[in-house]
Short mmCIF file of C-alpha atoms and ligand atoms in Angstrom, two decimals:
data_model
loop_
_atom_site.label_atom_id
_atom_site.label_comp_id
_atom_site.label_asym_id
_atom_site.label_seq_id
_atom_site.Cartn_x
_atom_site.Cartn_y
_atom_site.Cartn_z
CA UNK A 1 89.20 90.64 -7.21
CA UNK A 2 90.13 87.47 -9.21
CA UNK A 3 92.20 88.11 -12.15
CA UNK A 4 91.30 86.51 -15.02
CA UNK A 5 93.82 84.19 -16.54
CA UNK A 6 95.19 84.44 -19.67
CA UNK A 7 97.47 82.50 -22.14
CA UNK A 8 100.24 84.47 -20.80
CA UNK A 9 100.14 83.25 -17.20
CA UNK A 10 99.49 79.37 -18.14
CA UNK A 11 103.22 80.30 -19.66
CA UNK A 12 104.15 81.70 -16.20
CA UNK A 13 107.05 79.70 -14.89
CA UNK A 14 108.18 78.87 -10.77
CA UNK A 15 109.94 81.98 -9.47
CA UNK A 16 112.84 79.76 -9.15
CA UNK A 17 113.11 78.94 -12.87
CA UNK A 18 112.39 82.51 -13.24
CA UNK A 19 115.46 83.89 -11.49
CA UNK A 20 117.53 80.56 -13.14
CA UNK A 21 116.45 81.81 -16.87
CA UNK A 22 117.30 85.75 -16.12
CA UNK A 23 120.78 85.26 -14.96
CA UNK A 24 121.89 82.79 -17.99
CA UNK A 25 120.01 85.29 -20.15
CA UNK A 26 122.02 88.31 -18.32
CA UNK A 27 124.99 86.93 -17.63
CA UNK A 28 125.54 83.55 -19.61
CA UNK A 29 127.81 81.91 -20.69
CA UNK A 30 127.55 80.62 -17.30
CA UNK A 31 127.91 77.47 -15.28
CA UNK A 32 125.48 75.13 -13.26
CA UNK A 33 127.62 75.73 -10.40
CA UNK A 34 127.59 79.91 -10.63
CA UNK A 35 123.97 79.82 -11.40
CA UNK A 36 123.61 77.75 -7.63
CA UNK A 37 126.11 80.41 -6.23
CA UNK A 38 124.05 83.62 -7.54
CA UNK A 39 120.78 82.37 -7.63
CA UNK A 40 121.03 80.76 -3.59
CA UNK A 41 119.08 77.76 -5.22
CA UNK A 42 120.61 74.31 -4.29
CA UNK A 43 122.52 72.28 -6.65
CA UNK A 44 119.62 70.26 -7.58
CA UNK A 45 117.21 72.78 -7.90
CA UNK A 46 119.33 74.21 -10.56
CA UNK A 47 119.72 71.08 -12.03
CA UNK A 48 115.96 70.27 -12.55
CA UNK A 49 115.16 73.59 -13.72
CA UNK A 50 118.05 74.00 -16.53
CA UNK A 51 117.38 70.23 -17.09
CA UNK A 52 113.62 71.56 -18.40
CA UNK A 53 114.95 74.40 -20.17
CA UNK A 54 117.41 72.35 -22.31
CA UNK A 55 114.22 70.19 -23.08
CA UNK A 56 112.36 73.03 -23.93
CA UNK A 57 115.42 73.96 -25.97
CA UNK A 58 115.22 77.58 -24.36
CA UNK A 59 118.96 77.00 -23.17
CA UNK A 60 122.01 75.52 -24.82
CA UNK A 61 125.48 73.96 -23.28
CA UNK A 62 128.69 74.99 -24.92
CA UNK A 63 131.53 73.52 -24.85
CA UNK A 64 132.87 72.30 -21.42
CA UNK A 65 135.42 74.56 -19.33
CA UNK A 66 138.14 73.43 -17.11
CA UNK A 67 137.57 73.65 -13.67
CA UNK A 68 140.69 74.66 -11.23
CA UNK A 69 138.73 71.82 -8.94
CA UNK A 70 136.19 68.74 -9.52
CA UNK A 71 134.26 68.34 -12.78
CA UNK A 72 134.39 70.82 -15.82
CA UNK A 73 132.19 73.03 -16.01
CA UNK A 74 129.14 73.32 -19.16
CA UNK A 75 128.71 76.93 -20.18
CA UNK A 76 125.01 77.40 -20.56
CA UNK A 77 123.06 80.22 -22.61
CA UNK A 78 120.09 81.23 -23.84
CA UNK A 79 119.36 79.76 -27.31
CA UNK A 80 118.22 83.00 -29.04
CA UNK A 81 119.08 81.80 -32.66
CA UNK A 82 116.17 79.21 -32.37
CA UNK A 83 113.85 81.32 -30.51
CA UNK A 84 111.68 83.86 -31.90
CA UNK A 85 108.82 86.70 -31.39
CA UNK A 86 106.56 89.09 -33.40
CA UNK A 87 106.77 92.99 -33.29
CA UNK A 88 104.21 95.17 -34.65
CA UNK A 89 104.19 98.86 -35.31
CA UNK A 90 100.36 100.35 -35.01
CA UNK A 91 100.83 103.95 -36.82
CA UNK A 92 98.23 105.95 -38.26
CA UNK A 93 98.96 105.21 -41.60
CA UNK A 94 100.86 101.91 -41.69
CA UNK A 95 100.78 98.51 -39.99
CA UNK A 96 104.19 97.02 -40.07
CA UNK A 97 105.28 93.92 -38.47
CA UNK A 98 108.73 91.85 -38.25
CA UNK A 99 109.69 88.52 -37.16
CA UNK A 100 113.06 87.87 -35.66
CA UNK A 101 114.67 85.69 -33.28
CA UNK A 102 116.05 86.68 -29.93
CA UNK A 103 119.29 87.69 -31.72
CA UNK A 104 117.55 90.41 -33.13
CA UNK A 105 117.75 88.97 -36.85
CA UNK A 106 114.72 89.51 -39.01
CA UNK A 107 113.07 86.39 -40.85
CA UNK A 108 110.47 87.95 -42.08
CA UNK A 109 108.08 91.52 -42.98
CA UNK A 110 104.98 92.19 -43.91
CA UNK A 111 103.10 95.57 -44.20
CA UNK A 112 99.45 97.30 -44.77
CA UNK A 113 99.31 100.47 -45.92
CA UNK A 114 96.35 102.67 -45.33
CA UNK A 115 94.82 105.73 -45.76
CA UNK A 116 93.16 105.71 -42.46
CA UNK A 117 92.35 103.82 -39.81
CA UNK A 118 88.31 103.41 -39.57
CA UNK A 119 88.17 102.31 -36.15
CA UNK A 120 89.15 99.60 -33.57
CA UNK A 121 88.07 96.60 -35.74
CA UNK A 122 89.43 97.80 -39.12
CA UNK A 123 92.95 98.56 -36.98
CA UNK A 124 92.59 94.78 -35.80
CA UNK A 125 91.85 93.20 -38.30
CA UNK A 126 94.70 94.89 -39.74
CA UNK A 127 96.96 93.81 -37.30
CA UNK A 128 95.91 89.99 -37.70
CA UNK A 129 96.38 90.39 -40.92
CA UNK A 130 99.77 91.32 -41.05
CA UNK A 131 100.63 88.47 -37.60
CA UNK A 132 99.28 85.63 -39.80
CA UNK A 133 101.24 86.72 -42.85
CA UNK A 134 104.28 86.79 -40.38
CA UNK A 135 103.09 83.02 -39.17
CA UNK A 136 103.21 81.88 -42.21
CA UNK A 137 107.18 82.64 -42.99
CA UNK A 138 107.93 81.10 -39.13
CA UNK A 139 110.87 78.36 -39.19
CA UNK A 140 108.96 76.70 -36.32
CA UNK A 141 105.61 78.34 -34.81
CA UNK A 142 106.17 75.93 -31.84
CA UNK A 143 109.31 78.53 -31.05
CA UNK A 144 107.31 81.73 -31.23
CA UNK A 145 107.44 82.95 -27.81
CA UNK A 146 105.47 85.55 -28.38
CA UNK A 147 103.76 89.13 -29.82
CA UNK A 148 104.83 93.18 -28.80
CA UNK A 149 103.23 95.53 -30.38
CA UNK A 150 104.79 99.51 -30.04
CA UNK A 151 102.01 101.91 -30.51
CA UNK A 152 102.57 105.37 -30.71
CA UNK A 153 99.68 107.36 -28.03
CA UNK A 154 98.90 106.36 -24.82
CA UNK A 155 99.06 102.86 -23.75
CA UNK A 156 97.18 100.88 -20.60
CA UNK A 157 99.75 98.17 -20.64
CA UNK A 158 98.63 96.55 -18.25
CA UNK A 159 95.61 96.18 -19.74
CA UNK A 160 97.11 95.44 -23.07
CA UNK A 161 94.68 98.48 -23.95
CA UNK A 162 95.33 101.65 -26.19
CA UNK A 163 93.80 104.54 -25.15
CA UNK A 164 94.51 106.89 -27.50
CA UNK A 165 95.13 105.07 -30.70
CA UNK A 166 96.85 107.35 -33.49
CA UNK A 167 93.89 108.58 -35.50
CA UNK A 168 91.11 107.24 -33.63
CA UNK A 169 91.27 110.09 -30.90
CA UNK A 170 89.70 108.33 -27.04
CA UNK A 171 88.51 105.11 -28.06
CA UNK A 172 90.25 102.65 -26.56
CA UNK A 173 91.63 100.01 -28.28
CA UNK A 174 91.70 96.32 -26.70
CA UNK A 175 94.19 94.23 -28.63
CA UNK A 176 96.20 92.04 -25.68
CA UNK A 177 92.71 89.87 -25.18
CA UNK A 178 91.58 89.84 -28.65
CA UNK A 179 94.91 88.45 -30.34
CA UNK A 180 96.20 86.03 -26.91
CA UNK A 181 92.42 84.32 -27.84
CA UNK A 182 93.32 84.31 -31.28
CA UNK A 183 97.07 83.23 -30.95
CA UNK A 184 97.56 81.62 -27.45
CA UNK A 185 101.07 83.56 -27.05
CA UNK A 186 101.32 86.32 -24.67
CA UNK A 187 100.46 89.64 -26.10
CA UNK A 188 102.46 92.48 -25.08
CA UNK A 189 101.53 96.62 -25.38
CA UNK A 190 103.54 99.69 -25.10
CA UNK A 191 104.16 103.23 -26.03
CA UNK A 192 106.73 103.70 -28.13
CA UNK A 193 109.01 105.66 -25.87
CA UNK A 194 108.37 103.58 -23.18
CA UNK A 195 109.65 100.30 -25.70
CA UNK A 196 112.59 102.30 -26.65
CA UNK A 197 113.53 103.39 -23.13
CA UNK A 198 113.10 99.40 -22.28
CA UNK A 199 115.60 98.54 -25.28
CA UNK A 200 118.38 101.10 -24.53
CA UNK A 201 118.20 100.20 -21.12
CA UNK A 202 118.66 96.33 -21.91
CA UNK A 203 121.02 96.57 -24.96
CA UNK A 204 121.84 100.01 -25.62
CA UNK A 205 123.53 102.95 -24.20
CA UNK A 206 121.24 103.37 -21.23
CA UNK A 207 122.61 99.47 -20.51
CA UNK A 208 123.88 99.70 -16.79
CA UNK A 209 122.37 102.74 -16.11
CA UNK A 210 119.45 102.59 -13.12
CA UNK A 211 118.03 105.99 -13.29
CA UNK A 212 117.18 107.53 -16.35
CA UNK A 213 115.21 109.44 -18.46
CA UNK A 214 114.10 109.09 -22.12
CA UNK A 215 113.20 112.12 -24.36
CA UNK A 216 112.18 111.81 -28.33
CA UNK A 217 110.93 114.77 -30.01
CA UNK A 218 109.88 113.70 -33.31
CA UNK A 219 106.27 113.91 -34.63
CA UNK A 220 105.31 114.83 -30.81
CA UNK A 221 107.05 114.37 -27.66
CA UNK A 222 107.79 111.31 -25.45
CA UNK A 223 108.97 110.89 -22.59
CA UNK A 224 110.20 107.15 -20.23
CA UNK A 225 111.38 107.37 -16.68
CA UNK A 226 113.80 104.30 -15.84
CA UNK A 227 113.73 104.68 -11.77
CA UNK A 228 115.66 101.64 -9.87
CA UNK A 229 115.19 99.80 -13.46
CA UNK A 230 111.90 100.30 -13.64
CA UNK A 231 110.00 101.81 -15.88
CA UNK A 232 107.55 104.68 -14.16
CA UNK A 233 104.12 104.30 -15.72
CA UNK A 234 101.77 107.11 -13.50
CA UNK A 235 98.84 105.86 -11.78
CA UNK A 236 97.07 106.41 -15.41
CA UNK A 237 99.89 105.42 -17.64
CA UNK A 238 100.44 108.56 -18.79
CA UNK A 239 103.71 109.22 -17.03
CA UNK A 240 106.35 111.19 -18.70
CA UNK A 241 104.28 113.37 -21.12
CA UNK A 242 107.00 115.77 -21.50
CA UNK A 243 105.79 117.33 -24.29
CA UNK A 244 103.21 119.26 -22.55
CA UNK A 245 105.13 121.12 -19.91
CA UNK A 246 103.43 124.38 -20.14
CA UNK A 247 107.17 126.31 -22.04
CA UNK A 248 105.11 129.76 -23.96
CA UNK A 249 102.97 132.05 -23.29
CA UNK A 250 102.27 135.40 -24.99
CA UNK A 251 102.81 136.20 -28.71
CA UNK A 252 103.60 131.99 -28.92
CA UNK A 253 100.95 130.80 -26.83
CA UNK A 254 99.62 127.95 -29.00
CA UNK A 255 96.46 125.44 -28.27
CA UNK A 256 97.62 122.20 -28.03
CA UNK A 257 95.70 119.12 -29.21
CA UNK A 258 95.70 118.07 -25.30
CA UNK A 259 93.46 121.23 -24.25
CA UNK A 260 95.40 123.28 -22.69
CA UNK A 261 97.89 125.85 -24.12
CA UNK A 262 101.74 126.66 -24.36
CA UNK A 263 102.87 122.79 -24.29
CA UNK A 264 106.55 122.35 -25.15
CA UNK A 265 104.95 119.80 -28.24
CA UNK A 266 103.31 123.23 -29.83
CA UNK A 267 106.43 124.36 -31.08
CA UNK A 268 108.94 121.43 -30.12
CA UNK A 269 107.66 119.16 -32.70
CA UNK A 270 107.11 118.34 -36.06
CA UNK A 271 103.23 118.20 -35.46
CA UNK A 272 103.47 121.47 -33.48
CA UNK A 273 105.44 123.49 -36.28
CA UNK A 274 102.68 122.01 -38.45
CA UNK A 275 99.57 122.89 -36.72
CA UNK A 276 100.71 126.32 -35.16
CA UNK A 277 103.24 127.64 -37.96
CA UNK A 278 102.04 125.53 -40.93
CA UNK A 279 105.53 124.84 -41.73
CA UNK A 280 107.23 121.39 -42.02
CA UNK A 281 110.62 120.65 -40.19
CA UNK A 282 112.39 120.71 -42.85
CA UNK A 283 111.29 124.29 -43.81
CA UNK A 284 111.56 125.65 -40.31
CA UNK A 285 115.40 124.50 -39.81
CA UNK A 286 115.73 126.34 -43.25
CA UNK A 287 114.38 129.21 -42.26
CA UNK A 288 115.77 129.55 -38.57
CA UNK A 289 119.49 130.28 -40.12
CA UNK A 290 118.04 132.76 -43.16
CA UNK A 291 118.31 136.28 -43.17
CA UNK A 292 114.41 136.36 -41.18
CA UNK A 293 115.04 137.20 -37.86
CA UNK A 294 111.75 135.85 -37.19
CA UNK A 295 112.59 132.39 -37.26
CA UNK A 296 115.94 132.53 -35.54
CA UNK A 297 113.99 134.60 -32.52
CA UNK A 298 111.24 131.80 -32.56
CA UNK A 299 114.45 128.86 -32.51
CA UNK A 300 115.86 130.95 -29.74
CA UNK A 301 112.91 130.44 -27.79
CA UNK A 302 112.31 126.76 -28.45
CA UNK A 303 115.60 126.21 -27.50
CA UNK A 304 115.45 127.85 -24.22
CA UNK A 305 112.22 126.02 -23.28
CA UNK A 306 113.87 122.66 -23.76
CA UNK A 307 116.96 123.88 -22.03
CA UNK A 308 114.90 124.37 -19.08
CA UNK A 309 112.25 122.10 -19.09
CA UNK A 310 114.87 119.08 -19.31
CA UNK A 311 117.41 121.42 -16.40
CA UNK A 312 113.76 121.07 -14.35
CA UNK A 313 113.48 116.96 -15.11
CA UNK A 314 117.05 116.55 -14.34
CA UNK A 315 116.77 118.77 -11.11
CA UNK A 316 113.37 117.03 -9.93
CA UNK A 317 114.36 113.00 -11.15
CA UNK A 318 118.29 112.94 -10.34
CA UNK A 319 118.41 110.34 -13.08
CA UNK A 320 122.20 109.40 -13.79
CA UNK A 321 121.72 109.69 -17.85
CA UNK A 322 119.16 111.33 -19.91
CA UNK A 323 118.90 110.30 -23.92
CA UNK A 324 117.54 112.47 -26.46
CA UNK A 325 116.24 111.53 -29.63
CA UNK A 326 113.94 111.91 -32.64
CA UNK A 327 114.19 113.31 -35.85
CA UNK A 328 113.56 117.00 -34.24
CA UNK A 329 116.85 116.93 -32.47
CA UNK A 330 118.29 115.29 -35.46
CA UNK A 331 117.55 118.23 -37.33
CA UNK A 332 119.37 120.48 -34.93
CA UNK A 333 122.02 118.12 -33.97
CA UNK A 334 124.53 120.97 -34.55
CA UNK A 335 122.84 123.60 -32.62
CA UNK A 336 119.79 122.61 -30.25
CA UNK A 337 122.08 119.19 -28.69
CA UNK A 338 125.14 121.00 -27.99
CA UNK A 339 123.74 124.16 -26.54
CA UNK A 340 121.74 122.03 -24.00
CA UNK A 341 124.28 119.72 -23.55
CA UNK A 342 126.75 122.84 -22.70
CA UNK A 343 124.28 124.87 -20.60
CA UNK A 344 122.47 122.30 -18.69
CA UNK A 345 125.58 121.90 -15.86
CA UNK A 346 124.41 125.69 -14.89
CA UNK A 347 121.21 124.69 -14.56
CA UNK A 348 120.72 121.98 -12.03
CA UNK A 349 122.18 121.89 -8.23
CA UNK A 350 125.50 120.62 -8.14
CA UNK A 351 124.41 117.40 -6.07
CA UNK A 352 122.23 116.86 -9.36
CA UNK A 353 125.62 117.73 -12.23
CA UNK A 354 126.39 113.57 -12.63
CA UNK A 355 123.42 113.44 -14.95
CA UNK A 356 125.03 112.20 -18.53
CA UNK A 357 123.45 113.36 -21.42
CA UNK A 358 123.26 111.47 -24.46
CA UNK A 359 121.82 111.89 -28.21
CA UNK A 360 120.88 108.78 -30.05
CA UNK A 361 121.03 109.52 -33.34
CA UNK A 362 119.60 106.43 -34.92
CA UNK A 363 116.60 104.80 -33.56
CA UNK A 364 116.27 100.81 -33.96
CA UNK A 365 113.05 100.23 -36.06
CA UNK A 366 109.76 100.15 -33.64
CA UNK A 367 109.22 96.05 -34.89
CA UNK A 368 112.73 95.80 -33.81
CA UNK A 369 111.51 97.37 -30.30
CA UNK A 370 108.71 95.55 -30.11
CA UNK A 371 110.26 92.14 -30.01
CA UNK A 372 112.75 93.50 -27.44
CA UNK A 373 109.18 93.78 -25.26
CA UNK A 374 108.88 90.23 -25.19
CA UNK A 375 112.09 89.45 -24.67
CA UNK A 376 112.28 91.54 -21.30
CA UNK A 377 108.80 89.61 -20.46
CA UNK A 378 110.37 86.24 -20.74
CA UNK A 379 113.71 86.74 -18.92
CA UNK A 380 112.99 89.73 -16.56
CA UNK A 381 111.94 88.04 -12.80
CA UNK A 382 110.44 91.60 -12.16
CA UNK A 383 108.68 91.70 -14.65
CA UNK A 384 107.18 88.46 -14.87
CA UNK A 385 106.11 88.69 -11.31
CA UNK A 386 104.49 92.42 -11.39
CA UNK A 387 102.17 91.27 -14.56
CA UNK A 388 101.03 87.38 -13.14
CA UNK A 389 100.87 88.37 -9.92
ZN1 ZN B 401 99.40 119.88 -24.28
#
């Protein structure tokens, strides 16, 4: 089967330049002559190919270096002040997008507010309404690079599809082929856990971590795997849906929205406590330290649930750090973190006790995310050659 080509691959560059622009990305300032030493490109291979990128003003020299032998050496690194991409947040209510350049530095916002989201066209023409707006307050257009988008639901990103889109229930939602037509930049989708699994991993605290495992209980429950650096999608990318490990039964055995009952999500987040105890978060954390006993005995069990169901992750992925996040665990930072964080050693094998647990407290903002997406697609070799292959 021929692939059809898109705006995206007429940007795809050689391999070779590929591998050149990840390492000065990853680990510039660096030289001509250590970019021809870790690459295993000759001299003048490297040459040609940074040679293009400083046209292309992708790349900048700094000042020259002594050399203990022959010529000083030109530091080289990426120029991410004058480069710059879109990110777009797609929520049920809201469609909020940022521009910033590859230093993360926003340059510009723009917002729609809704009541609801009619269907696919009204969310895309939402979406292009809010891009344009962002065009429009571009230093240079010529240096966009490109456009992520972080939708919360399930995501085809391959396809650049949404499956689930949030308050549309299953009807897909094309945007990647729709907006590269429109826009002739490359068009980038992902869940939102998955994006913020991606960004710890390349400039957070997941950063030099291989393994790992991303868990946000917020509004629902997300889940990223991070295995050998990449990110585990599921032969339907729906991998790591965490939130409906089946955690109650009995007296608590809820219906979840997915079909099936006693999902972690029906009482593990802020949608759950909703639907199945009509409370909000805020009233639930209230109530779980009253005088009620009924609250602390329904806390007691949510907390053992997630104890195990993240001791059974850790035991089955061996990852080397798990994060937790979301406003959920926020809530119970002083109770829910450290009890799993103190009980979860007893829990898995020995062989499996390296695992480092972290809570991230403060998520970047989703546009912020988003942008990080197309940053990965332009420097990651991986990547680049999984999706234009
Ligand atoms: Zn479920």
């Amino acid at each position: 089967m021929t692939r059809e080509r898109t705006p995206s691959s007429k940007m795809m560059k050689s391999a070779n330049q590929q591998k050149v622009l990840h390492l000065i990305f990853s680990e510039g300032p660096i030289s001509r002559v250590e970019l021809a030493e870790k690459s295993g490109l000759t001299q003048q291979t490297v040459t040609n190919i940074v040679n293009r990128l400083l046209q292309d003003d992708i790349v900048k020299e700094g000042e020259p270096a002594e050399s203990p032998v022959g010529r000083k050496r030109v530091p080289l690194t990426v120029n991410a002040s004058s480069l710059y991409a879109i990110g777009i947040e797609v929520a049920g209510k809201y469609i909020r997008g940022a521009l910033h350049n590859f230093h993360y530095h926003r340059l510009g916002r723009a917002e729609r507010r809704i009541q609801k989201l009619q269907d696919g066209s009204h969310a895309l023409e939402l979406i292009q309404s809010v891009i344009d707006e962002l065009l429009e307050q571009a230093p240079d257009p010529e240096r966009l690079k490109g456009i992520g988008l972080s939708v919360q639901g399930l995501v085809d990103s391959g396809q650049g599809v949404v499956l689930r889109p949030p308050g549309l229930g299953w009807t897909p939602l094309s945007l990647r082929k729709p907006l590269e037509s429109r826009y002739g930049l490359p068009v980038y989708t992902e869940n939102d856990v998955n994006l913020l699994s991606l960004y710890e991993n390349m400039n957070g605290c997941l950063a030099g971590s291989s393994n790992n495992i991303t868990l946000k209980f917020d509004w629902g429950i997300g889940g990223a795997i991070m295995a050998d650096n990449r990110l585990i999608t599921g032969s339907t990318f729906v991998a790591g849906e965490f939130g409906h490990y089946k955690s109650f039964s009995g007296e608590d055995l809820y219906t979840c929205h997915c079909g099936a009952a006693g999902c972690l999500t029906t009482l593990a987040s802020i949608s759950g406590l909703s639907s199945n105890l009509g409370m909000s978060l805020e009233a639930f954390e209230a109530d779980c330290f009253s005088e009620d006993p009924s609250y602390r005995e329904i806390f007691n069990k949510v907390q053992d649930a997630i104890r195990l169901a993240v001791g059974n992750l850790i035991t089955f992925l061996n990852p080397d750090h798990v994060m937790i996040t979301g406003r959920y665990m926020e809530a119970f930072s002083d109770t829910l973190v450290p009890d799993l964080f103190s009980s979860i050693p007893s829990l898995v094998p020995e062989t499996c006790r390296n695992v480092n647990l972290i809570h991230l407290r403060e998520m970047p903002e989703e546009t912020e995310l988003a942008v990080g997406l197309v940053i990965k697609h332009m420097f990651d070799p991986v990547l680049q050659v999984r999706l234009h292959s």
